[in-house]
Amino acid sequence: MQPIPFLIEFTEPELWFIGLVLVLEVFDIVTGWIQAAVNQTFSSTKMREGLWHKMVLILIVCLAIVLQGFTSHIGDTGWSMPLIYPVCAYIAVMEVASILENVKSAYPDIADSPLFKLFDNANKTQEDTK
């Protein structure tokens, strides 16, 4: 199935990558609600701001789709790099990090687990290289 065949024909991995981003955004929203409930920090302002951020991220994916689609029809633009993969990869990494932050906030005991220690070591390594 091609959602917008007049503009772009997606490869199967592109469709899976776009789907991954959408699923991760839903996971982030749900884990955000859970951690807010656990910590009793519900804030309609914060939720509204978070939902606006999710909509902006979806618009960025749409922009990547449109740019990749149009450049495939324009001809030789000297630019043939697919945009969907890097945009979706970047957003997916952001969403996973946010989900893990929500889980850690809702369940602080997990911060001492081997899984979260891996993420802490990765963050320290990145901070050391700056």
Short mmCIF file of C-alpha atoms in Angstrom, two decimals:
data_model
loop_
_atom_site.label_atom_id
_atom_site.label_comp_id
_atom_site.label_asym_id
_atom_site.label_seq_id
_atom_site.Cartn_x
_atom_site.Cartn_y
_atom_site.Cartn_z
CA MET A 1 0.00 0.00 0.00
CA GLN A 2 1.34 3.39 -0.97
CA PRO A 3 -0.27 6.23 1.06
CA ILE A 4 0.66 9.03 -1.37
CA PRO A 5 1.73 7.39 -4.66
CA PHE A 6 1.46 10.61 -6.67
CA LEU A 7 4.31 12.12 -4.65
CA ILE A 8 6.52 9.32 -3.37
CA GLU A 9 6.64 5.56 -3.44
CA PHE A 10 7.82 4.35 -0.08
CA THR A 11 10.03 1.36 0.39
CA GLU A 12 8.86 -1.13 2.99
CA PRO A 13 11.66 -0.15 5.42
CA GLU A 14 10.66 3.52 5.11
CA LEU A 15 7.08 2.69 6.02
CA TRP A 16 8.27 0.63 9.01
CA PHE A 17 10.57 3.47 10.11
CA ILE A 18 7.75 6.03 9.93
CA GLY A 19 5.50 3.62 11.84
CA LEU A 20 8.22 3.16 14.47
CA VAL A 21 8.37 6.91 15.06
CA LEU A 22 4.60 7.13 15.46
CA VAL A 23 4.51 4.17 17.88
CA LEU A 24 7.40 5.61 19.92
CA GLU A 25 5.60 8.95 20.16
CA VAL A 26 2.53 7.19 21.56
CA PHE A 27 4.76 5.26 24.01
CA ASP A 28 6.33 8.54 25.11
CA ILE A 29 2.94 10.13 25.72
CA VAL A 30 1.70 7.12 27.69
CA THR A 31 4.87 6.83 29.80
CA GLY A 32 4.69 10.58 30.41
CA TRP A 33 1.14 10.24 31.72
CA ILE A 34 2.15 7.28 33.88
CA GLN A 35 5.11 9.07 35.44
CA ALA A 36 2.95 12.16 36.04
CA ALA A 37 0.34 10.00 37.78
CA VAL A 38 2.96 8.19 39.87
CA ASN A 39 4.67 11.44 40.87
CA GLN A 40 1.35 13.32 41.19
CA THR A 41 2.63 16.06 38.89
CA PHE A 42 -0.15 16.32 36.31
CA SER A 43 0.05 19.63 34.53
CA SER A 44 -2.27 20.46 31.66
CA THR A 45 0.21 23.10 30.50
CA LYS A 46 3.04 20.59 30.36
CA MET A 47 0.84 18.00 28.61
CA ARG A 48 -0.28 20.57 26.04
CA GLU A 49 3.33 21.60 25.43
CA GLY A 50 4.36 17.95 25.03
CA LEU A 51 1.56 17.29 22.53
CA TRP A 52 2.57 20.36 20.51
CA HIS A 53 6.14 19.02 20.44
CA LYS A 54 4.85 15.66 19.17
CA MET A 55 2.90 17.39 16.41
CA VAL A 56 6.00 19.35 15.38
CA LEU A 57 8.01 16.12 15.18
CA ILE A 58 5.31 14.57 12.99
CA LEU A 59 5.44 17.67 10.78
CA ILE A 60 9.22 17.26 10.48
CA VAL A 61 8.70 13.67 9.26
CA CYS A 62 6.10 14.98 6.80
CA LEU A 63 8.56 17.63 5.61
CA ALA A 64 11.19 14.93 5.00
CA ILE A 65 8.63 12.91 3.02
CA VAL A 66 7.60 15.91 0.92
CA LEU A 67 11.19 16.98 0.21
CA GLN A 68 12.27 13.45 -0.69
CA GLY A 69 9.18 13.01 -2.88
CA PHE A 70 9.53 16.28 -4.75
CA THR A 71 13.26 15.93 -5.32
CA SER A 72 12.65 12.51 -6.86
CA HIS A 73 10.36 14.16 -9.45
CA ILE A 74 12.35 17.33 -10.13
CA GLY A 75 15.23 15.59 -11.84
CA ASP A 76 18.95 15.97 -11.35
CA THR A 77 19.22 18.28 -8.37
CA GLY A 78 22.60 16.94 -7.30
CA TRP A 79 20.94 15.76 -4.12
CA SER A 80 19.90 12.16 -3.87
CA MET A 81 20.22 11.44 -0.15
CA PRO A 82 17.05 9.96 1.32
CA LEU A 83 15.69 12.12 4.12
CA ILE A 84 13.20 9.75 5.71
CA TYR A 85 15.84 7.45 7.23
CA PRO A 86 17.98 10.05 9.03
CA VAL A 87 15.00 12.13 10.20
CA CYS A 88 13.15 9.09 11.55
CA ALA A 89 16.34 7.69 13.13
CA TYR A 90 17.04 10.96 14.94
CA ILE A 91 13.47 11.26 16.21
CA ALA A 92 13.38 7.59 17.24
CA VAL A 93 16.53 8.04 19.35
CA MET A 94 15.01 11.15 20.97
CA GLU A 95 11.79 9.31 21.74
CA VAL A 96 13.57 6.27 23.24
CA ALA A 97 15.59 8.59 25.49
CA SER A 98 12.42 10.39 26.58
CA ILE A 99 10.61 7.10 27.25
CA LEU A 100 13.51 5.89 29.39
CA GLU A 101 13.50 9.19 31.32
CA ASN A 102 9.77 8.78 31.99
CA VAL A 103 10.23 5.18 33.13
CA LYS A 104 13.13 6.19 35.38
CA SER A 105 11.04 9.01 36.89
CA ALA A 106 8.06 6.71 37.48
CA TYR A 107 10.19 3.87 38.85
CA PRO A 108 13.40 5.34 40.37
CA ASP A 109 14.60 1.94 41.62
CA ILE A 110 15.27 0.95 38.01
CA ALA A 111 17.98 3.62 37.81
CA ASP A 112 20.37 1.17 39.51
CA SER A 113 19.66 -1.61 37.01
CA PRO A 114 22.34 -2.71 34.52
CA LEU A 115 20.18 -1.43 31.64
CA PHE A 116 20.09 2.14 32.90
CA LYS A 117 23.79 2.02 33.86
CA LEU A 118 24.52 1.45 30.16
CA PHE A 119 22.66 4.65 29.31
CA ASP A 120 24.40 6.59 32.09
CA ASN A 121 27.81 5.48 30.79
CA ALA A 122 26.86 6.51 27.26
CA ASN A 123 25.77 9.96 28.48
CA LYS A 124 29.01 10.44 30.47
CA THR A 125 31.07 9.47 27.40
CA GLN A 126 29.20 11.99 25.25
CA GLU A 127 29.66 14.73 27.86
CA ASP A 128 33.39 13.99 28.08
CA THR A 129 33.82 14.48 24.31
CA LYS A 130 32.17 17.92 24.33
#
